[in-house]
């Protein structure tokens, strides 16, 4: 029997009512045709998107798990993930198919299979799910590893007893170097073991450096975790030390003796004695700061929370601008942001004072946003902006929203209480509103005046008289009660007015609100004590009415007053009755709802709803004693030769003692002093103007450098000595390769000139090379050390011929101008040379020039500004005017979007901050020598989301230059280059994560030049940028 299938357009699945026929869908799913099954699954997914319950089709869907078609299987898994919790028993029948799909070639199928397995809420299969997760955390696809991290949370919620096993898996995931995996791994960490910060210690710096490359929701998870980590591991940045006594400094000529104190004494006390931040603490703040520009409000809010709880108060101000920007977002986002701003402004109002206009109320704002904006404005109001705020408040009073008008008058009252200078102005403005036609405005103005009168800073007589005149017009019970209280409180100042008001109120006592009755009774008691001749009988009348009132509060108060001040039964109490009724009142305290909300962590659900919700975890306090910062030093294991490992510090330096160095019998050493010498032999020493030592071996080229000025040391990897191109023109010698004599070590110095006469350095002169270093030496000329470029290594093409490529040269770029650098300018150029400090480093040549009229001394990189990815050069003792020198540094870029910021110091001045040095896409890779068979295997594994394809037109003249152009734009190995067939293949590896990057170019038509470019790698960002660069270079 043939099945008639109606095909719909993409939008018709959601709009056509015929697409929701369940019977037809089940028939499609039972069909053997692939197109029928695909159509049925599309209709089911569309119904799920519309919110319909399609769980009845579960048996028909689960049978299609065995379908081999990838498109159908993807939709089946989407359906099963949605309904696996509803139908766990039915899903359990296909558990074998799910396990089988964990070995599928398509990474999406593997990930979806794990998602379905973890969504089955049956405790008996927990161990099977654990085995699947353990398998997927070692998967070659980052997408599958990310799915494994998500599955950890589901397993933990299903069976908390698996916590220990899940923690072991988490340790593997935290070791991952892919940003998309780290965000999910940290999210799982926060769910399973949020208190186990010992798991975060070795990965803290990696998380800081890779934070910018993580997906947005991963950034939120990392930022929230880092906020709690920082509160647990770092000291309070605003803690105070004991104040030191002032130390006088020698008086300057022409200065007063009273002002001869150190400059630090002129600083504000709030910033006195604030300790230096831990380097890791500073690294965290620097890493999260760029995320304030994120387009995701959750990321910005998470950064704001981190800065509020971890940054010094003077630095936390920078988040105010980003929050002000978010306050103009959609209503839901604006409410959360405004709640956060209100809580922050309640404790730190100066943060948002410059952005006061951003919180003015708009006509389209909902009521809840208006209330929060009014509250924020009252917090940030100060002497400089209060006039602007009051003018804005005055315009709000004319609104038709009565609740908003009442809130505005309350805000004016709060401003008047907080700022004494404007109390008089606010009272006059409120008095003007007593004649307002809006009853709400009048009532709230009366209540506000009552509170302001309690401050006692203004004359009361005329205000009490004005309030008494409008009493007959007032209908609001709170307003009438406030006027009655004011007249009773200041009845002695209006002795003629108060008895008459009491008479009028007593006449309509029965019809008044209970709140007003209580105040009338209090007014009568005060008048009876201060003016009994005129009010005795009226007061007795009111007491009798209260005796039979329906409200027991009124009856109780009347009984109390009658027994204390109206009868003679307690003469002692009556004698003190006036002190009792006219006691001094405490100044009013306005409600501050955001202060109560501030007890919850910013950005949490409890903070938004203002009460504790399930799962809320408060922000921990700072530790009293400084925790050990060495727990974050990453251990580097022993090398191939069994040498001891070392730990990396926050600055990328090796931390360790003498055991971390190589000490062979035949070694040389360098010892620094004012002057020195190098003695060349199998065991020799170099002595120069710098304080430090270098020891090396002529047998294997290993060596190490130690400096006496600090405790940190750089370890030179064994059998990886720097080449001549990596040496400075005036730096200390470096270890030589095997079978290299001492004379060969200085072969690169043959062009070094001293003064006007070139000096030929030979083995005979090797004992005195320090003439170039001595301060009294003649100025260095502009001749740099020669940099010898070797031809690029060749490779075999299809015919077996050698492919010889020209050396790769990159252009020099400005790094530091002489205007900013105090006379020192610098240019940088990437050099395609393997670095002796590791394959993850890029070699960069710096050219330094002295443009000033005076010699520059002690030129060096500033450690406090330079990041941990920079391995610098030895200090340059002196650079004469007009002279230039070339030095080499090793840089490690964490990502293509993370430039390195360096700064120079010289002549005891600085730091002189350079332009950010961006990474060069062409040097982001290392060559990866592989065979053609291995290339094809890797390319087959890296498909799907790990593949980038582009089409372009190749000029015929460039057909023979394809290999040269690709190698010029990417540091890769030429796997094959077949010009006749138009096929070229290249392989490389990323420097940091060592992910393979495969490039293949196929010219389909040699005449027209139609070609295609294919790139495969797990680093999708890199291949996207690299593909665009290669297409641009090959098409020109």
PDB file of N, CA, C and O in Angstrom, residues 413 416-418 420 423-424 427 430 444-461 463-464 467 478 481-490 493 515 519 526 581-591:
ATOM      1  N   UNK A 413      11.347  62.952  50.056  1.00  0.00           N
ATOM      2  CA  UNK A 413      11.544  62.932  51.503  1.00  0.00           C
ATOM      3  C   UNK A 413      12.873  62.284  51.871  1.00  0.00           C
ATOM      4  O   UNK A 413      13.590  62.766  52.760  1.00  0.00           O
ATOM      5  N   UNK A 416      15.624  64.680  51.254  1.00  0.00           N
ATOM      6  CA  UNK A 416      15.664  65.746  52.262  1.00  0.00           C
ATOM      7  C   UNK A 416      16.262  65.246  53.566  1.00  0.00           C
ATOM      8  O   UNK A 416      16.963  66.000  54.263  1.00  0.00           O
ATOM      9  N   UNK A 417      16.011  64.003  53.928  1.00  0.00           N
ATOM     10  CA  UNK A 417      16.571  63.456  55.164  1.00  0.00           C
ATOM     11  C   UNK A 417      18.063  63.187  55.019  1.00  0.00           C
ATOM     12  O   UNK A 417      18.849  63.442  55.936  1.00  0.00           O
ATOM     13  N   UNK A 418      18.478  62.700  53.839  1.00  0.00           N
ATOM     14  CA  UNK A 418      19.891  62.334  53.642  1.00  0.00           C
ATOM     15  C   UNK A 418      20.790  63.544  53.461  1.00  0.00           C
ATOM     16  O   UNK A 418      21.948  63.529  53.870  1.00  0.00           O
ATOM     17  N   UNK A 420      21.083  67.400  54.355  1.00  0.00           N
ATOM     18  CA  UNK A 420      20.511  68.462  55.175  1.00  0.00           C
ATOM     19  C   UNK A 420      20.444  69.788  54.437  1.00  0.00           C
ATOM     20  O   UNK A 420      19.588  70.628  54.727  1.00  0.00           O
ATOM     21  N   UNK A 423      17.002  70.192  52.827  1.00  0.00           N
ATOM     22  CA  UNK A 423      15.788  69.910  53.607  1.00  0.00           C
ATOM     23  C   UNK A 423      14.809  71.068  53.518  1.00  0.00           C
ATOM     24  O   UNK A 423      13.600  70.867  53.312  1.00  0.00           O
ATOM     25  N   UNK A 424      15.300  72.291  53.676  1.00  0.00           N
ATOM     26  CA  UNK A 424      14.425  73.472  53.591  1.00  0.00           C
ATOM     27  C   UNK A 424      13.775  73.567  52.228  1.00  0.00           C
ATOM     28  O   UNK A 424      12.570  73.837  52.099  1.00  0.00           O
ATOM     29  N   UNK A 427      10.995  70.983  51.879  1.00  0.00           N
ATOM     30  CA  UNK A 427       9.796  71.318  52.657  1.00  0.00           C
ATOM     31  C   UNK A 427       8.972  72.375  51.932  1.00  0.00           C
ATOM     32  O   UNK A 427       7.734  72.278  51.846  1.00  0.00           O
ATOM     33  N   UNK A 430       7.182  70.718  49.086  1.00  0.00           N
ATOM     34  CA  UNK A 430       6.049  69.913  49.543  1.00  0.00           C
ATOM     35  C   UNK A 430       4.890  70.792  49.999  1.00  0.00           C
ATOM     36  O   UNK A 430       3.707  70.425  49.816  1.00  0.00           O
ATOM     37  N   UNK A 444       0.293  62.435  50.264  1.00  0.00           N
ATOM     38  CA  UNK A 444       1.691  62.050  50.434  1.00  0.00           C
ATOM     39  C   UNK A 444       2.554  63.225  50.872  1.00  0.00           C
ATOM     40  O   UNK A 444       3.516  63.060  51.620  1.00  0.00           O
ATOM     41  N   UNK A 445       2.213  64.436  50.425  1.00  0.00           N
ATOM     42  CA  UNK A 445       2.964  65.622  50.852  1.00  0.00           C
ATOM     43  C   UNK A 445       2.782  65.855  52.348  1.00  0.00           C
ATOM     44  O   UNK A 445       3.738  66.216  53.055  1.00  0.00           O
ATOM     45  N   UNK A 446       1.590  65.639  52.837  1.00  0.00           N
ATOM     46  CA  UNK A 446       1.341  65.808  54.268  1.00  0.00           C
ATOM     47  C   UNK A 446       2.146  64.794  55.072  1.00  0.00           C
ATOM     48  O   UNK A 446       2.775  65.126  56.090  1.00  0.00           O
ATOM     49  N   UNK A 447       2.113  63.549  54.625  1.00  0.00           N
ATOM     50  CA  UNK A 447       2.867  62.512  55.338  1.00  0.00           C
ATOM     51  C   UNK A 447       4.360  62.822  55.313  1.00  0.00           C
ATOM     52  O   UNK A 447       5.071  62.646  56.312  1.00  0.00           O
ATOM     53  N   UNK A 448       4.846  63.308  54.172  1.00  0.00           N
ATOM     54  CA  UNK A 448       6.262  63.655  54.068  1.00  0.00           C
ATOM     55  C   UNK A 448       6.622  64.821  54.979  1.00  0.00           C
ATOM     56  O   UNK A 448       7.675  64.819  55.631  1.00  0.00           O
ATOM     57  N   UNK A 449       5.751  65.830  55.057  1.00  0.00           N
ATOM     58  CA  UNK A 449       6.024  66.973  55.922  1.00  0.00           C
ATOM     59  C   UNK A 449       6.066  66.549  57.385  1.00  0.00           C
ATOM     60  O   UNK A 449       6.866  67.064  58.175  1.00  0.00           O
ATOM     61  N   UNK A 450       5.194  65.638  57.764  1.00  0.00           N
ATOM     62  CA  UNK A 450       5.205  65.152  59.143  1.00  0.00           C
ATOM     63  C   UNK A 450       6.561  64.537  59.493  1.00  0.00           C
ATOM     64  O   UNK A 450       7.122  64.777  60.568  1.00  0.00           O
ATOM     65  N   UNK A 451       7.123  63.752  58.564  1.00  0.00           N
ATOM     66  CA  UNK A 451       8.415  63.117  58.824  1.00  0.00           C
ATOM     67  C   UNK A 451       9.543  64.150  58.856  1.00  0.00           C
ATOM     68  O   UNK A 451      10.469  64.057  59.670  1.00  0.00           O
ATOM     69  N   UNK A 452       9.454  65.149  57.985  1.00  0.00           N
ATOM     70  CA  UNK A 452      10.517  66.154  57.954  1.00  0.00           C
ATOM     71  C   UNK A 452      10.468  67.075  59.169  1.00  0.00           C
ATOM     72  O   UNK A 452      11.512  67.559  59.626  1.00  0.00           O
ATOM     73  N   UNK A 453       9.272  67.318  59.675  1.00  0.00           N
ATOM     74  CA  UNK A 453       9.171  68.158  60.858  1.00  0.00           C
ATOM     75  C   UNK A 453       9.846  67.520  62.063  1.00  0.00           C
ATOM     76  O   UNK A 453      10.298  68.214  62.978  1.00  0.00           O
ATOM     77  N   UNK A 454       9.906  66.224  62.067  1.00  0.00           N
ATOM     78  CA  UNK A 454      10.540  65.546  63.187  1.00  0.00           C
ATOM     79  C   UNK A 454      12.047  65.761  63.220  1.00  0.00           C
ATOM     80  O   UNK A 454      12.688  65.492  64.229  1.00  0.00           O
ATOM     81  N   UNK A 455      12.601  66.210  62.090  1.00  0.00           N
ATOM     82  CA  UNK A 455      14.041  66.482  62.077  1.00  0.00           C
ATOM     83  C   UNK A 455      14.385  67.695  62.930  1.00  0.00           C
ATOM     84  O   UNK A 455      15.521  67.825  63.390  1.00  0.00           O
ATOM     85  N   UNK A 456      13.425  68.603  63.098  1.00  0.00           N
ATOM     86  CA  UNK A 456      13.639  69.734  63.995  1.00  0.00           C
ATOM     87  C   UNK A 456      14.569  70.793  63.450  1.00  0.00           C
ATOM     88  O   UNK A 456      15.125  71.584  64.217  1.00  0.00           O
ATOM     89  N   UNK A 457      14.752  70.820  62.130  1.00  0.00           N
ATOM     90  CA  UNK A 457      15.691  71.793  61.574  1.00  0.00           C
ATOM     91  C   UNK A 457      15.000  73.027  61.003  1.00  0.00           C
ATOM     92  O   UNK A 457      15.661  73.899  60.458  1.00  0.00           O
ATOM     93  N   UNK A 458      13.662  73.109  61.073  1.00  0.00           N
ATOM     94  CA  UNK A 458      12.941  74.248  60.497  1.00  0.00           C
ATOM     95  C   UNK A 458      11.935  74.775  61.514  1.00  0.00           C
ATOM     96  O   UNK A 458      11.590  74.103  62.488  1.00  0.00           O
ATOM     97  N   UNK A 459      11.449  75.964  61.240  1.00  0.00           N
ATOM     98  CA  UNK A 459      10.414  76.567  62.078  1.00  0.00           C
ATOM     99  C   UNK A 459       9.088  75.870  61.798  1.00  0.00           C
ATOM    100  O   UNK A 459       8.722  75.616  60.659  1.00  0.00           O
ATOM    101  N   UNK A 460       8.295  75.578  62.880  1.00  0.00           N
ATOM    102  CA  UNK A 460       7.125  74.734  62.725  1.00  0.00           C
ATOM    103  C   UNK A 460       5.821  75.510  62.598  1.00  0.00           C
ATOM    104  O   UNK A 460       4.854  74.988  62.053  1.00  0.00           O
ATOM    105  N   UNK A 461       5.750  76.731  63.093  1.00  0.00           N
ATOM    106  CA  UNK A 461       4.461  77.399  63.274  1.00  0.00           C
ATOM    107  C   UNK A 461       3.710  77.548  61.975  1.00  0.00           C
ATOM    108  O   UNK A 461       2.534  77.152  61.859  1.00  0.00           O
ATOM    109  N   UNK A 463       4.077  75.997  59.183  1.00  0.00           N
ATOM    110  CA  UNK A 463       3.773  74.711  58.547  1.00  0.00           C
ATOM    111  C   UNK A 463       2.567  74.070  59.214  1.00  0.00           C
ATOM    112  O   UNK A 463       1.663  73.551  58.543  1.00  0.00           O
ATOM    113  N   UNK A 464       2.495  74.139  60.563  1.00  0.00           N
ATOM    114  CA  UNK A 464       1.351  73.567  61.269  1.00  0.00           C
ATOM    115  C   UNK A 464       0.073  74.295  60.884  1.00  0.00           C
ATOM    116  O   UNK A 464      -0.983  73.673  60.699  1.00  0.00           O
ATOM    117  N   UNK A 467      -1.071  73.103  57.443  1.00  0.00           N
ATOM    118  CA  UNK A 467      -1.643  71.756  57.496  1.00  0.00           C
ATOM    119  C   UNK A 467      -3.040  71.778  58.112  1.00  0.00           C
ATOM    120  O   UNK A 467      -3.928  71.019  57.690  1.00  0.00           O
ATOM    121  N   UNK A 478      -4.366  58.226  56.223  1.00  0.00           N
ATOM    122  CA  UNK A 478      -2.974  58.438  56.658  1.00  0.00           C
ATOM    123  C   UNK A 478      -2.636  59.912  56.701  1.00  0.00           C
ATOM    124  O   UNK A 478      -1.936  60.376  57.619  1.00  0.00           O
ATOM    125  N   UNK A 481      -4.435  61.496  59.706  1.00  0.00           N
ATOM    126  CA  UNK A 481      -3.763  61.101  60.939  1.00  0.00           C
ATOM    127  C   UNK A 481      -2.443  61.844  61.107  1.00  0.00           C
ATOM    128  O   UNK A 481      -2.070  62.235  62.223  1.00  0.00           O
ATOM    129  N   UNK A 482      -1.731  62.086  59.986  1.00  0.00           N
ATOM    130  CA  UNK A 482      -0.453  62.803  60.067  1.00  0.00           C
ATOM    131  C   UNK A 482      -0.659  64.249  60.488  1.00  0.00           C
ATOM    132  O   UNK A 482       0.095  64.779  61.326  1.00  0.00           O
ATOM    133  N   UNK A 483      -1.682  64.916  59.926  1.00  0.00           N
ATOM    134  CA  UNK A 483      -1.951  66.303  60.306  1.00  0.00           C
ATOM    135  C   UNK A 483      -2.339  66.372  61.780  1.00  0.00           C
ATOM    136  O   UNK A 483      -1.881  67.260  62.522  1.00  0.00           O
ATOM    137  N   UNK A 484      -3.153  65.443  62.221  1.00  0.00           N
ATOM    138  CA  UNK A 484      -3.565  65.425  63.631  1.00  0.00           C
ATOM    139  C   UNK A 484      -2.359  65.226  64.543  1.00  0.00           C
ATOM    140  O   UNK A 484      -2.247  65.868  65.600  1.00  0.00           O
ATOM    141  N   UNK A 485      -1.440  64.327  64.150  1.00  0.00           N
ATOM    142  CA  UNK A 485      -0.250  64.106  64.969  1.00  0.00           C
ATOM    143  C   UNK A 485       0.619  65.357  65.033  1.00  0.00           C
ATOM    144  O   UNK A 485       1.141  65.709  66.100  1.00  0.00           O
ATOM    145  N   UNK A 486       0.780  66.049  63.884  1.00  0.00           N
ATOM    146  CA  UNK A 486       1.616  67.259  63.853  1.00  0.00           C
ATOM    147  C   UNK A 486       1.019  68.335  64.765  1.00  0.00           C
ATOM    148  O   UNK A 486       1.738  68.991  65.535  1.00  0.00           O
ATOM    149  N   UNK A 487      -0.293  68.534  64.711  1.00  0.00           N
ATOM    150  CA  UNK A 487      -0.920  69.556  65.557  1.00  0.00           C
ATOM    151  C   UNK A 487      -0.763  69.208  67.030  1.00  0.00           C
ATOM    152  O   UNK A 487      -0.505  70.073  67.888  1.00  0.00           O
ATOM    153  N   UNK A 488      -0.898  67.930  67.367  1.00  0.00           N
ATOM    154  CA  UNK A 488      -0.723  67.538  68.763  1.00  0.00           C
ATOM    155  C   UNK A 488       0.715  67.659  69.218  1.00  0.00           C
ATOM    156  O   UNK A 488       0.979  68.036  70.372  1.00  0.00           O
ATOM    157  N   UNK A 489       1.654  67.350  68.348  1.00  0.00           N
ATOM    158  CA  UNK A 489       3.070  67.402  68.737  1.00  0.00           C
ATOM    159  C   UNK A 489       3.519  68.833  68.991  1.00  0.00           C
ATOM    160  O   UNK A 489       4.342  69.080  69.883  1.00  0.00           O
ATOM    161  N   UNK A 490       2.987  69.766  68.214  1.00  0.00           N
ATOM    162  CA  UNK A 490       3.426  71.163  68.347  1.00  0.00           C
ATOM    163  C   UNK A 490       2.263  72.053  68.818  1.00  0.00           C
ATOM    164  O   UNK A 490       2.152  73.215  68.429  1.00  0.00           O
ATOM    165  N   UNK A 493       2.990  75.435  70.408  1.00  0.00           N
ATOM    166  CA  UNK A 493       3.409  76.535  69.538  1.00  0.00           C
ATOM    167  C   UNK A 493       2.206  77.182  68.845  1.00  0.00           C
ATOM    168  O   UNK A 493       2.327  78.289  68.303  1.00  0.00           O
ATOM    169  N   UNK A 515      -7.339  54.705  62.402  1.00  0.00           N
ATOM    170  CA  UNK A 515      -6.018  55.330  62.485  1.00  0.00           C
ATOM    171  C   UNK A 515      -6.124  56.781  62.924  1.00  0.00           C
ATOM    172  O   UNK A 515      -5.323  57.274  63.729  1.00  0.00           O
ATOM    173  N   UNK A 519      -5.085  59.061  66.748  1.00  0.00           N
ATOM    174  CA  UNK A 519      -4.373  60.326  66.816  1.00  0.00           C
ATOM    175  C   UNK A 519      -5.214  61.431  67.461  1.00  0.00           C
ATOM    176  O   UNK A 519      -4.674  62.309  68.139  1.00  0.00           O
ATOM    177  N   UNK A 526      -2.714  65.435  74.948  1.00  0.00           N
ATOM    178  CA  UNK A 526      -1.688  66.481  74.990  1.00  0.00           C
ATOM    179  C   UNK A 526      -2.303  67.843  75.312  1.00  0.00           C
ATOM    180  O   UNK A 526      -1.725  68.626  76.089  1.00  0.00           O
ATOM    181  N   UNK A 581       3.844  62.206  77.415  1.00  0.00           N
ATOM    182  CA  UNK A 581       3.183  62.488  76.148  1.00  0.00           C
ATOM    183  C   UNK A 581       4.034  63.357  75.221  1.00  0.00           C
ATOM    184  O   UNK A 581       3.903  63.265  74.004  1.00  0.00           O
ATOM    185  N   UNK A 582       4.892  64.203  75.794  1.00  0.00           N
ATOM    186  CA  UNK A 582       5.717  65.102  74.975  1.00  0.00           C
ATOM    187  C   UNK A 582       7.177  64.651  74.937  1.00  0.00           C
ATOM    188  O   UNK A 582       8.084  65.468  74.830  1.00  0.00           O
ATOM    189  N   UNK A 583       7.405  63.361  75.029  1.00  0.00           N
ATOM    190  CA  UNK A 583       8.774  62.840  74.982  1.00  0.00           C
ATOM    191  C   UNK A 583       9.393  63.121  73.621  1.00  0.00           C
ATOM    192  O   UNK A 583       8.708  63.204  72.588  1.00  0.00           O
ATOM    193  N   UNK A 584      10.715  63.276  73.622  1.00  0.00           N
ATOM    194  CA  UNK A 584      11.451  63.535  72.367  1.00  0.00           C
ATOM    195  C   UNK A 584      11.365  62.312  71.461  1.00  0.00           C
ATOM    196  O   UNK A 584      11.626  61.180  71.876  1.00  0.00           O
ATOM    197  N   UNK A 585      10.968  62.560  70.224  1.00  0.00           N
ATOM    198  CA  UNK A 585      10.801  61.474  69.257  1.00  0.00           C
ATOM    199  C   UNK A 585      12.095  61.258  68.466  1.00  0.00           C
ATOM    200  O   UNK A 585      12.829  62.206  68.181  1.00  0.00           O
ATOM    201  N   UNK A 586      12.346  60.018  68.115  1.00  0.00           N
ATOM    202  CA  UNK A 586      13.505  59.700  67.284  1.00  0.00           C
ATOM    203  C   UNK A 586      13.273  60.195  65.858  1.00  0.00           C
ATOM    204  O   UNK A 586      12.152  60.166  65.353  1.00  0.00           O
ATOM    205  N   UNK A 587      14.326  60.677  65.193  1.00  0.00           N
ATOM    206  CA  UNK A 587      14.178  61.108  63.789  1.00  0.00           C
ATOM    207  C   UNK A 587      13.678  59.939  62.931  1.00  0.00           C
ATOM    208  O   UNK A 587      13.986  58.777  63.198  1.00  0.00           O
ATOM    209  N   UNK A 588      12.914  60.224  61.926  1.00  0.00           N
ATOM    210  CA  UNK A 588      12.356  59.140  61.099  1.00  0.00           C
ATOM    211  C   UNK A 588      13.436  58.457  60.269  1.00  0.00           C
ATOM    212  O   UNK A 588      14.409  59.073  59.850  1.00  0.00           O
ATOM    213  N   UNK A 589      13.241  57.183  60.055  1.00  0.00           N
ATOM    214  CA  UNK A 589      14.135  56.411  59.191  1.00  0.00           C
ATOM    215  C   UNK A 589      13.310  55.885  58.024  1.00  0.00           C
ATOM    216  O   UNK A 589      12.374  55.114  58.207  1.00  0.00           O
ATOM    217  N   UNK A 590      13.695  56.306  56.832  1.00  0.00           N
ATOM    218  CA  UNK A 590      12.969  55.887  55.644  1.00  0.00           C
ATOM    219  C   UNK A 590      13.323  54.445  55.308  1.00  0.00           C
ATOM    220  O   UNK A 590      14.452  53.987  55.518  1.00  0.00           O
ATOM    221  N   UNK A 591      12.370  53.737  54.789  1.00  0.00           N
ATOM    222  CA  UNK A 591      12.616  52.345  54.410  1.00  0.00           C
ATOM    223  C   UNK A 591      13.585  52.279  53.225  1.00  0.00           C
ATOM    224  O   UNK A 591      13.523  53.091  52.303  1.00  0.00           O
TER     225      UNK A 591
END
